mmCIF file of C-alpha atoms in Angstrom:
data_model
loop_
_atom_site.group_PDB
_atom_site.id
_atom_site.type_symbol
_atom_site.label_atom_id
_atom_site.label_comp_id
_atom_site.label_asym_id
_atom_site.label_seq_id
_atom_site.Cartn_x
_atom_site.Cartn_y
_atom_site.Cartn_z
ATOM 1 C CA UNK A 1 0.000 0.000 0.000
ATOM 2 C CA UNK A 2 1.350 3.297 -1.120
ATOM 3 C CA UNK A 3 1.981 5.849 1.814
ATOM 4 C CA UNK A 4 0.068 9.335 1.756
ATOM 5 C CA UNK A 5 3.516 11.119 1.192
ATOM 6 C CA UNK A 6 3.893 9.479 -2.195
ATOM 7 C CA UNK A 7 0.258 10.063 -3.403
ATOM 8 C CA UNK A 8 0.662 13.629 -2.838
ATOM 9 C CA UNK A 9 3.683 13.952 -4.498
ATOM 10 C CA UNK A 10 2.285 12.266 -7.539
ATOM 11 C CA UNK A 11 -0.973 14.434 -7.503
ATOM 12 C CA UNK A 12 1.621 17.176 -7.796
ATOM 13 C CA UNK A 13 3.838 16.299 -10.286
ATOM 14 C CA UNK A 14 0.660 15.888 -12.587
ATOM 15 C CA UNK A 15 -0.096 19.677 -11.429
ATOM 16 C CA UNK A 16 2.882 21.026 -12.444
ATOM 17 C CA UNK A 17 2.048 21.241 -16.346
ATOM 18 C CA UNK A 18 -0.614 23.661 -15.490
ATOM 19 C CA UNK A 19 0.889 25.778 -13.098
ATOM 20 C CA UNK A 20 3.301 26.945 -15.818
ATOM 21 C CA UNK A 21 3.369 30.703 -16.203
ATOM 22 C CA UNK A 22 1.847 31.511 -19.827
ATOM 23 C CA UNK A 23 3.679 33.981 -22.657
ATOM 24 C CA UNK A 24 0.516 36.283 -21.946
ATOM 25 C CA UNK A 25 1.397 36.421 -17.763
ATOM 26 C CA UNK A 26 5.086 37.099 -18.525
ATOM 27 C CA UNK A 27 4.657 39.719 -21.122
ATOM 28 C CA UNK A 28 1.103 42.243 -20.507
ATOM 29 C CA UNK A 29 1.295 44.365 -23.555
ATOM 30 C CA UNK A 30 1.310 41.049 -25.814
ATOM 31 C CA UNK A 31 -1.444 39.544 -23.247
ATOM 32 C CA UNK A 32 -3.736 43.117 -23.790
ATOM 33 C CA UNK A 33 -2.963 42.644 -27.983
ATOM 34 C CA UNK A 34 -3.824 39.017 -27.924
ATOM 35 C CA UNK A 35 -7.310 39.926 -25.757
ATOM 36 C CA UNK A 36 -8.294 43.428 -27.591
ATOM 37 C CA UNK A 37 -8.551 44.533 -24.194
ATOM 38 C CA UNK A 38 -7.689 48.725 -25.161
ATOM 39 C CA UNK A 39 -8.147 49.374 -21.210
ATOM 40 C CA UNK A 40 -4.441 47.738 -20.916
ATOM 41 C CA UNK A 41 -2.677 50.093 -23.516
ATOM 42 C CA UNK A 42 -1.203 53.299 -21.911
ATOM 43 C CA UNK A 43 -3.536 56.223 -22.837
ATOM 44 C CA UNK A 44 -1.679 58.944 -25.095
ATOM 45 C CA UNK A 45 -0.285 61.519 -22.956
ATOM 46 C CA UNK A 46 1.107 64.880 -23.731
ATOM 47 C CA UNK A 47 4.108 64.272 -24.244
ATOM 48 C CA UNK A 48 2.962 61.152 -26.732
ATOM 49 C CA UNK A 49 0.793 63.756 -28.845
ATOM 50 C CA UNK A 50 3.747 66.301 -29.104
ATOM 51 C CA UNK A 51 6.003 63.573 -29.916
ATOM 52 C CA UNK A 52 2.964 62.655 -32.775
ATOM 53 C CA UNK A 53 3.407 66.199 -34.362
ATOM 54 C CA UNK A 54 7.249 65.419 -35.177
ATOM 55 C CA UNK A 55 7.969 68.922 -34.392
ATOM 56 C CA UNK A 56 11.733 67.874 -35.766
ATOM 57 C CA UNK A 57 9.490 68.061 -39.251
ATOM 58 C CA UNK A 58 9.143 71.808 -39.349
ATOM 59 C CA UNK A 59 12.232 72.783 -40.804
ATOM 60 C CA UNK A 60 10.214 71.502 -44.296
ATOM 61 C CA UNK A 61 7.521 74.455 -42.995
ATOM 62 C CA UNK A 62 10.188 77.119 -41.746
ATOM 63 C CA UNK A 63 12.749 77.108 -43.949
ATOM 64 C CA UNK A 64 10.969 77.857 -47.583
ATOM 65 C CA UNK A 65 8.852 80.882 -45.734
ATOM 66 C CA UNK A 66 12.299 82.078 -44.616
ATOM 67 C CA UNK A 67 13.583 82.639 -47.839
ATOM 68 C CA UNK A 68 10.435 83.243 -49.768
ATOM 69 C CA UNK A 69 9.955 86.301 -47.066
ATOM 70 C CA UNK A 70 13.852 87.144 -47.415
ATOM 71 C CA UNK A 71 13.654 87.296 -51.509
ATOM 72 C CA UNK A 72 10.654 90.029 -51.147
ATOM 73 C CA UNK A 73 12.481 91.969 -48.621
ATOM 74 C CA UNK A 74 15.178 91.897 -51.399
ATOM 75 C CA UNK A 75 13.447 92.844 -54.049
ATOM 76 C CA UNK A 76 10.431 94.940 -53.296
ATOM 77 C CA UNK A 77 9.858 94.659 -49.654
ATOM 78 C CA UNK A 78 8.225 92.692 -47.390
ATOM 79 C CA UNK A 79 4.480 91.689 -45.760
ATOM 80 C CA UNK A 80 4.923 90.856 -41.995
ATOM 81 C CA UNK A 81 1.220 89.853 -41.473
ATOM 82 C CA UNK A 82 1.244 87.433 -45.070
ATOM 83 C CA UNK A 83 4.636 86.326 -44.485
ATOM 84 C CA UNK A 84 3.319 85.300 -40.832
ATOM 85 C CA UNK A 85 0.209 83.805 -42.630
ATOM 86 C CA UNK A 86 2.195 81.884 -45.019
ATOM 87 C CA UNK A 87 4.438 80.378 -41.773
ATOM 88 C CA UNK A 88 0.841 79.531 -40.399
ATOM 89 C CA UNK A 89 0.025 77.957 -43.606
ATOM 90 C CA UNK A 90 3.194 75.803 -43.650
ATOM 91 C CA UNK A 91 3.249 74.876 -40.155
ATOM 92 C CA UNK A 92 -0.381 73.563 -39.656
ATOM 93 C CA UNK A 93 -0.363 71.274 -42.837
ATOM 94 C CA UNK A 94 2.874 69.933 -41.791
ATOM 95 C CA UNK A 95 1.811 69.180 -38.625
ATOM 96 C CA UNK A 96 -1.356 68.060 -40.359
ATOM 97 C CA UNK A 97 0.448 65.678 -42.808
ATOM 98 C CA UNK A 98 1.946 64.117 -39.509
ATOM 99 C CA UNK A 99 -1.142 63.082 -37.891
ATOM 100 C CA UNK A 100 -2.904 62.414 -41.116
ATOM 101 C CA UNK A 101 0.324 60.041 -41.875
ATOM 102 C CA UNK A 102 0.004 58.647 -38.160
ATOM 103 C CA UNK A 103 -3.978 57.593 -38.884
ATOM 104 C CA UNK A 104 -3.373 56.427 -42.075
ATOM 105 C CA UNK A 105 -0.703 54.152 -41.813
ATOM 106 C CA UNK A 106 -2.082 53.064 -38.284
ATOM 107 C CA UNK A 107 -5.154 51.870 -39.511
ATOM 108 C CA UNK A 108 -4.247 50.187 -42.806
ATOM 109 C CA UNK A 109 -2.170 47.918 -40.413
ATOM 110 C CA UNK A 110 1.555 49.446 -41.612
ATOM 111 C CA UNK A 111 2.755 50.463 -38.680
ATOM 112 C CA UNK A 112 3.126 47.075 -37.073
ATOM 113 C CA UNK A 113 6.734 46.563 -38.538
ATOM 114 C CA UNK A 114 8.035 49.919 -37.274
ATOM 115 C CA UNK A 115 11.105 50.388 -36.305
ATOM 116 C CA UNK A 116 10.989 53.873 -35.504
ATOM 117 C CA UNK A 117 9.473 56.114 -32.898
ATOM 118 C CA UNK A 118 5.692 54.439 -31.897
ATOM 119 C CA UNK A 119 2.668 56.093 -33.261
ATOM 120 C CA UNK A 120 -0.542 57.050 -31.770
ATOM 121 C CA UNK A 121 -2.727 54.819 -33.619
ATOM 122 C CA UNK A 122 -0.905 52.143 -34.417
ATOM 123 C CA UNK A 123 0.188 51.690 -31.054
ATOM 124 C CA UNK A 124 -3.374 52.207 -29.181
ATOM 125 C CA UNK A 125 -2.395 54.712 -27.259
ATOM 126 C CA UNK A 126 -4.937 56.858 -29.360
ATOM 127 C CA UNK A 127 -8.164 55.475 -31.074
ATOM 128 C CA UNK A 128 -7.946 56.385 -34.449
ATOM 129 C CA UNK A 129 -11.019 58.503 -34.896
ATOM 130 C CA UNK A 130 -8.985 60.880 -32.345
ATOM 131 C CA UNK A 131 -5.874 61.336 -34.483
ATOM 132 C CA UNK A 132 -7.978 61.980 -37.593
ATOM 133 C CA UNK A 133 -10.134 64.630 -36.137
ATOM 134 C CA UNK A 134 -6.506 66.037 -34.990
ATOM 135 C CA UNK A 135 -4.898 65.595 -38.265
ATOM 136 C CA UNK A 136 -8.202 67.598 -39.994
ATOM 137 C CA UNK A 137 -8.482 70.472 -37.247
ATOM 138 C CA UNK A 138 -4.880 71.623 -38.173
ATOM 139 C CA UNK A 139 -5.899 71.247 -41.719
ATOM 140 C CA UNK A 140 -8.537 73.186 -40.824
ATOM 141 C CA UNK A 141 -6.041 75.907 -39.195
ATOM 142 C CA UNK A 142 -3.994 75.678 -42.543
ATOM 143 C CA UNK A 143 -7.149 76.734 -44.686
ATOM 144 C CA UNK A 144 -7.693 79.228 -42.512
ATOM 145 C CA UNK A 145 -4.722 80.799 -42.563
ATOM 146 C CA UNK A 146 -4.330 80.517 -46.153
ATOM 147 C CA UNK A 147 -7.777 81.965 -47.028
ATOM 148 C CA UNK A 148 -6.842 84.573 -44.871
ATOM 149 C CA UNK A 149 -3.881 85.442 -47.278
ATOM 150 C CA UNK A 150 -6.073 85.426 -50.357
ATOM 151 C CA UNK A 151 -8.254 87.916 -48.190
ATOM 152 C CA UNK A 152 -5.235 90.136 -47.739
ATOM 153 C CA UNK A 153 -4.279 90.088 -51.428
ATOM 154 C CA UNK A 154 -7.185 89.449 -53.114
ATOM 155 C CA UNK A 155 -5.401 87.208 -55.134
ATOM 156 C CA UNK A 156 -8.855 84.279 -55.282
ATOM 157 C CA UNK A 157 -7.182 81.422 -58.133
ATOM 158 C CA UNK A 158 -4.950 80.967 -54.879
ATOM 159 C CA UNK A 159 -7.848 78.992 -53.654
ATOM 160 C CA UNK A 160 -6.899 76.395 -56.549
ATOM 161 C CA UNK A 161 -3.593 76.232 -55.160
ATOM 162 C CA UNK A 162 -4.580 75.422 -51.508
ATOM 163 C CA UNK A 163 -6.698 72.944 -52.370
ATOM 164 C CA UNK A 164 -4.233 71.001 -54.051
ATOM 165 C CA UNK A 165 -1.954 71.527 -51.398
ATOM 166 C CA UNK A 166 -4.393 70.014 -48.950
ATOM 167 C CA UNK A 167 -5.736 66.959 -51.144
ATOM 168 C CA UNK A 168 -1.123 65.936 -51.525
ATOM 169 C CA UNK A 169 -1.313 66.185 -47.627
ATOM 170 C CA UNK A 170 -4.064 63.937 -47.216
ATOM 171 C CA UNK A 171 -3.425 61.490 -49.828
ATOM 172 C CA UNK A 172 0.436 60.652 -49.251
ATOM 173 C CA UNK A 173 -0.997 58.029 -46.948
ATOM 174 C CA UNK A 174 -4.917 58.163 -46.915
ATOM 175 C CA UNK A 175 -7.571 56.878 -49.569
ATOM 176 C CA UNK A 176 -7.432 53.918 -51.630
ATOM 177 C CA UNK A 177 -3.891 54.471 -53.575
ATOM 178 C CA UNK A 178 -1.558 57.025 -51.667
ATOM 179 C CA UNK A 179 0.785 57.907 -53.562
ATOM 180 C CA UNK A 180 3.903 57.809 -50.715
ATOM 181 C CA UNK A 181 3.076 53.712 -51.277
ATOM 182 C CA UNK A 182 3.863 54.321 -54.713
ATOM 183 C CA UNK A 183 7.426 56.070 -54.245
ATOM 184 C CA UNK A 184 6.170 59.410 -54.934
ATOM 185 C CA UNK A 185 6.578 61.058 -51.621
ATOM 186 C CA UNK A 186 9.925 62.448 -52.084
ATOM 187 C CA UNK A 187 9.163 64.072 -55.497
ATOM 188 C CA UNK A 188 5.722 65.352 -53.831
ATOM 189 C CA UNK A 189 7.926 66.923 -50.453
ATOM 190 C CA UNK A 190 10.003 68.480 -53.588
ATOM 191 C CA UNK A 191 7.401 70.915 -55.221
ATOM 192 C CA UNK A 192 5.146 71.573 -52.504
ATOM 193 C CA UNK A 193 7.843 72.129 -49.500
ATOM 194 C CA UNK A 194 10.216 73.218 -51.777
ATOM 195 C CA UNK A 195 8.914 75.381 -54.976
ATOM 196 C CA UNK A 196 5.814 75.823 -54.038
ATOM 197 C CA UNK A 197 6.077 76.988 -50.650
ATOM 198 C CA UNK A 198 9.326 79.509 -51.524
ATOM 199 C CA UNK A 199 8.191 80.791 -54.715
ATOM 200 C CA UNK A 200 4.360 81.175 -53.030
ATOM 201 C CA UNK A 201 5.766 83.204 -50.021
ATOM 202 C CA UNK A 202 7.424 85.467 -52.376
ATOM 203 C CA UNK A 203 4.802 85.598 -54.707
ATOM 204 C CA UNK A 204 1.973 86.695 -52.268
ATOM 205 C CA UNK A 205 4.098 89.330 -51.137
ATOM 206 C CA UNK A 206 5.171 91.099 -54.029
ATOM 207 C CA UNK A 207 3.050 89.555 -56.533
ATOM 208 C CA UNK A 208 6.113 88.570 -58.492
ATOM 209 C CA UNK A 209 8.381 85.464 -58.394
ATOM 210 C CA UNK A 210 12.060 86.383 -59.313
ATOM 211 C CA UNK A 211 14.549 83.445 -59.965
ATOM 212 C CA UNK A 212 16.361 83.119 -56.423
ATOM 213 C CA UNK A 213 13.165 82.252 -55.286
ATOM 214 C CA UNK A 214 12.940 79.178 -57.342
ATOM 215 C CA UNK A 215 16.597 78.389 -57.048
ATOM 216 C CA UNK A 216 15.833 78.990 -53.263
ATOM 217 C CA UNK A 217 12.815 76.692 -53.634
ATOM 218 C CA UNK A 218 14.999 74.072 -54.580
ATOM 219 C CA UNK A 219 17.308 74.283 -52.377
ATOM 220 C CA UNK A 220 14.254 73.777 -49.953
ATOM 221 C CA UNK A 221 13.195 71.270 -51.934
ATOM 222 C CA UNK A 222 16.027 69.244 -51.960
ATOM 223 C CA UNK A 223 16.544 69.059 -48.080
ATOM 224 C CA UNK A 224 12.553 68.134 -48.172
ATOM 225 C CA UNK A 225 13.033 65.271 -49.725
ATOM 226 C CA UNK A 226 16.232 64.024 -48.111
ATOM 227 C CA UNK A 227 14.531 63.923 -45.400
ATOM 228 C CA UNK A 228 11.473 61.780 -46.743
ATOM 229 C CA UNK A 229 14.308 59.629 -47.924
ATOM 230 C CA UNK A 230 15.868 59.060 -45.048
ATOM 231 C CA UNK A 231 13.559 58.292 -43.250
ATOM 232 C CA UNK A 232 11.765 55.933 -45.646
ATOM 233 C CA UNK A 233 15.790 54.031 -46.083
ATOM 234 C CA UNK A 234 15.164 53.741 -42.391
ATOM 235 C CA UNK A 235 11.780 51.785 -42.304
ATOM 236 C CA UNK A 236 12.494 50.171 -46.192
ATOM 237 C CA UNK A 237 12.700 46.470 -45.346
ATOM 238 C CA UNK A 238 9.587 47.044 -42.757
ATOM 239 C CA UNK A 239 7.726 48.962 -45.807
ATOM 240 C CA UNK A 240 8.124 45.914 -47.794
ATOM 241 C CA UNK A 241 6.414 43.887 -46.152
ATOM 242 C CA UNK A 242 3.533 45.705 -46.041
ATOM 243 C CA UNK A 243 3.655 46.095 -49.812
ATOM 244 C CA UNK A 244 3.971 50.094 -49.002
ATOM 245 C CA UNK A 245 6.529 50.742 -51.706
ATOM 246 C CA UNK A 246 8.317 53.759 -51.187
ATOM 247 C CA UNK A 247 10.972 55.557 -53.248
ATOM 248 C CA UNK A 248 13.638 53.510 -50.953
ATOM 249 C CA UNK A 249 11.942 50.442 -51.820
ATOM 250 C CA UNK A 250 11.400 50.576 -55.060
ATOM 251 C CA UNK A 251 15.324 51.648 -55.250
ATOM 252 C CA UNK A 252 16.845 49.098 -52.853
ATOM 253 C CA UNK A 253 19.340 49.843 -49.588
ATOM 254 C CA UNK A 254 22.311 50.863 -51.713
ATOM 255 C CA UNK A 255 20.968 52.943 -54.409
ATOM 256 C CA UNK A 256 18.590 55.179 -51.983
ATOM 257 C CA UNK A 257 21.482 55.898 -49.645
ATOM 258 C CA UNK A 258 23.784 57.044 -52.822
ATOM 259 C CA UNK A 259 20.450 59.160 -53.982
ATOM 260 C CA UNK A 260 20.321 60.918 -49.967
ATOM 261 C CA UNK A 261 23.883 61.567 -50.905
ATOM 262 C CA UNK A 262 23.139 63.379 -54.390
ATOM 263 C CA UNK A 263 20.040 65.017 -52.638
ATOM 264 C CA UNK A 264 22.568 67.197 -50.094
ATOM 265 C CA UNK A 265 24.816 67.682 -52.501
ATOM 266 C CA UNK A 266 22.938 69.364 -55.099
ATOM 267 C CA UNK A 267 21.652 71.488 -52.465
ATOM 268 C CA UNK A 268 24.870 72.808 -51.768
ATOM 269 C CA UNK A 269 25.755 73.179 -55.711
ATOM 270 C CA UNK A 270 22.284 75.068 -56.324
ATOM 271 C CA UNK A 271 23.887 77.173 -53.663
ATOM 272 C CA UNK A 272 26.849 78.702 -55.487
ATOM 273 C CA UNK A 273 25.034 81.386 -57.116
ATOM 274 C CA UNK A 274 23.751 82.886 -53.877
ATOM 275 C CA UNK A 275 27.526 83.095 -52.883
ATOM 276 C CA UNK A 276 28.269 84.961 -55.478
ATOM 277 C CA UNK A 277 26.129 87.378 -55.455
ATOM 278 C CA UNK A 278 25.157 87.919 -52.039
ATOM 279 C CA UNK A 279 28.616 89.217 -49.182
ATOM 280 C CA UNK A 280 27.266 86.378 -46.478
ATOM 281 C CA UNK A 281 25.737 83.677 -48.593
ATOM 282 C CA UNK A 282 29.217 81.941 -48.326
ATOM 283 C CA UNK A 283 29.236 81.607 -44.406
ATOM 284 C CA UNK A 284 25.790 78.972 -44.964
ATOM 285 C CA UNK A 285 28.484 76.411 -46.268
ATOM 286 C CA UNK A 286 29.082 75.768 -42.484
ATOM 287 C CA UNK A 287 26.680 73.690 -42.493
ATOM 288 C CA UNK A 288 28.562 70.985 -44.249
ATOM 289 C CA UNK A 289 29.636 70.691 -40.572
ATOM 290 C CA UNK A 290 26.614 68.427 -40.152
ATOM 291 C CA UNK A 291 25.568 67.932 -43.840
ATOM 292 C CA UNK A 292 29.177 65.671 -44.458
ATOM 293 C CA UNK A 293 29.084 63.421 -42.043
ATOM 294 C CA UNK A 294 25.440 62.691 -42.113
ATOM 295 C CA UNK A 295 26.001 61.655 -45.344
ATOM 296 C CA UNK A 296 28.928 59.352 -43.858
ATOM 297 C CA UNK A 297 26.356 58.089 -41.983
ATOM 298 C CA UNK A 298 23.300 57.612 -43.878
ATOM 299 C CA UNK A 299 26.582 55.342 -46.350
ATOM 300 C CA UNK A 300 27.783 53.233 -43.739
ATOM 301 C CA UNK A 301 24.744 53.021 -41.132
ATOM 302 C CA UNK A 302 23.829 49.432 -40.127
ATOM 303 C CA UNK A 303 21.076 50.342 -37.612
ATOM 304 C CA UNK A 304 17.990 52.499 -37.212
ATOM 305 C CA UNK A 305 19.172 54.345 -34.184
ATOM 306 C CA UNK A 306 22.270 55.902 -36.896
ATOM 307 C CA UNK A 307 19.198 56.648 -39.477
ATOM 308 C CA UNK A 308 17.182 58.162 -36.945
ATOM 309 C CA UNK A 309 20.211 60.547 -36.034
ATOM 310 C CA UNK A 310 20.729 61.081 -39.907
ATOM 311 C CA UNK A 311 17.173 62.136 -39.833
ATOM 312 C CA UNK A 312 17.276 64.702 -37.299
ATOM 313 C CA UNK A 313 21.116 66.287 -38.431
ATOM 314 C CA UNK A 314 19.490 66.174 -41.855
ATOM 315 C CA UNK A 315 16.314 67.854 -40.447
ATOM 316 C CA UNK A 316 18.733 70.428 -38.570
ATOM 317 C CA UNK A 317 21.182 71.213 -41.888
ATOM 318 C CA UNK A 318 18.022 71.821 -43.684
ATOM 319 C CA UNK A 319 16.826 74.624 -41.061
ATOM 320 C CA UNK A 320 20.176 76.204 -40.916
ATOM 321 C CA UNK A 321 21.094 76.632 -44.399
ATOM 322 C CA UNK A 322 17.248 77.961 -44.780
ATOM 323 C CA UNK A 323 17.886 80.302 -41.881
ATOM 324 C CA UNK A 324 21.283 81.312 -42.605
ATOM 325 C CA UNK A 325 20.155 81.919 -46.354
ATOM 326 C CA UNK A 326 17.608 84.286 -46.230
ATOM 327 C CA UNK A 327 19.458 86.577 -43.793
ATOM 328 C CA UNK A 328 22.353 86.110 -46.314
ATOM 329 C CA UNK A 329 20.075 87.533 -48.647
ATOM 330 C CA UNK A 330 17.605 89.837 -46.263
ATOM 331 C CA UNK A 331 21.121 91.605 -44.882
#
């Protein structure tokens, strides 16, 4: 007859199996996925929705309205309130484009590959209705502002232009074929953050659009889509699996990096004939200080930590030579 000590220990040993601490138990945010249960997911705080604006962004907004503003004062003088307008303008549907991109991506499923900084949406921390009607309240601010400038200068087929500005911010990512999926979001960052916003600041100031303002704008332009590219070479392998093809993926690793490379470059060649003719425009090549070796970088990086410090020298360099620029050419 068995004694009670060995019954018990059999009773536990065929316990054990189910006292074994499940993947959910040890790991709560893949528990609260594999449940749907939102109430687990950290709610968005402040900090979370400023970090969802990608404030490092607005050099693409800051830079072109800089010069734009600087060519008028060259030429004819400036507007303070339109020039202000036009910042406004820029500003909001960048910001805009950065939510909108957030929702977008979040809820066509994209996002969960990233490699980069978490999103809102596609990390739960916001419900998705939330970042839309954040992403279309500053386009709302943008319209604004911009009808506010065709107020001011009664200038109406500017209305045309705004719209189209608005319908490229919501469809690099949104509706049924975005066309950042299809490896046009560099070329798009190009004209609108580049020509259109540096030859438009000028334009609605002194109603005329003299040639440093489109060499400016592509300057602008150039540095715009850098930093698209940079930060699309950065998620590439994560896009492709996702079948979101951008300009990096449709490219491959090597060739995108060597394009970033011609990108900066060309920026600084389009520069030369500002250093000619304007006494400072020479001093902006300082910032080759941190245009070089990001390019060193964005060549050789092996990680997305290096890309994502690529991104924000790039996005830095591209503020900078804006800034330093237009008071070449203001003073």
């Amino acid at each position: 007859m068995a004694s009670p000590t060995k019954k018990t220990k059999k009773k536990s040993a065929k316990r054990a199996p189910s006292k074994r601490t499940s993947p959910a138990r040890t790991n709560p945010a893949k528990a609260s996925a594999a449940s749907g249960n939102p109430a687990k997911v950290r709610p968005a705080t402040a900090r979370d929705w400023i970090a969802g604006a990608r404030l490092r962004t607005l050099s693409l907004a800051v830079a072109p309205v800089a010069l734009g503003t600087a060519i008028a004062y060259n030429t004819l003088g400036y507007n303070l309130a339109i020039a202000l307008l036009c910042l406004a303008v820029a500003v909001f549907l960048q910001v805009g484009v950065n939510f909108a991109n957030d929702y977008s991506d979040g809820v066509r499923g994209t996002d969960r590959y990233r490699v980069g900084p978490s999103r809102l949406t596609g990390s739960g921390a916001a419900k998705p209705r939330t970042v839309l009607t954040v992403a279309l309240v500053f386009f709302g601010l943008g319209a604004a502002a911009g009808l506010a400038v065709v107020v001011l200068t009664g200038i109406w087929w500017l209305l045309a232009v705004g719209a189209v500005a608005l319908i490229a911010a919501w469809f690099y990512t949104g509706g049924k074929r975005p066309y950042g999926y299809a490896g046009l979001g560099e070329l798009v960052a190009f004209v609108f953050f580049g020509l259109v916003a540096t030859a438009g600041t000028t334009f609605v100031q002194i109603e005329q659009v003299p040639l440093e303002a489109w060499l400016a704008g592509i300057i602008a332009g150039l540095f715009a889509a850098a930093i698209l590219l940079v930060n699309n070479i950065r998620d590439r392998e994560q896009d492709a699996l996702v079948a979101k093809r951008t300009l990096a993926v449709r490219l491959g690793d090597l060739p995108a990096r060597i394009l970033f490379s011609v990108l900066l470059a060309s920026a600084y060649g389009v520069l030369v004939p500002f250093a000619l003719l304007f006494q400072w425009a020479p001093a902006v090549y300082g910032t080759l200080l941190i245009s070089a070796p990001v390019i060193l970088i964005v060549l050789l990086a092996r990680t997305a930590g290096e890309l994502v410090l690529a991104l924000k020298l790039t996005s830095l360099a591209a503020l900078l030579t804006g800034l330093g620029l237009a008071a070449a050419i203001a003073f």
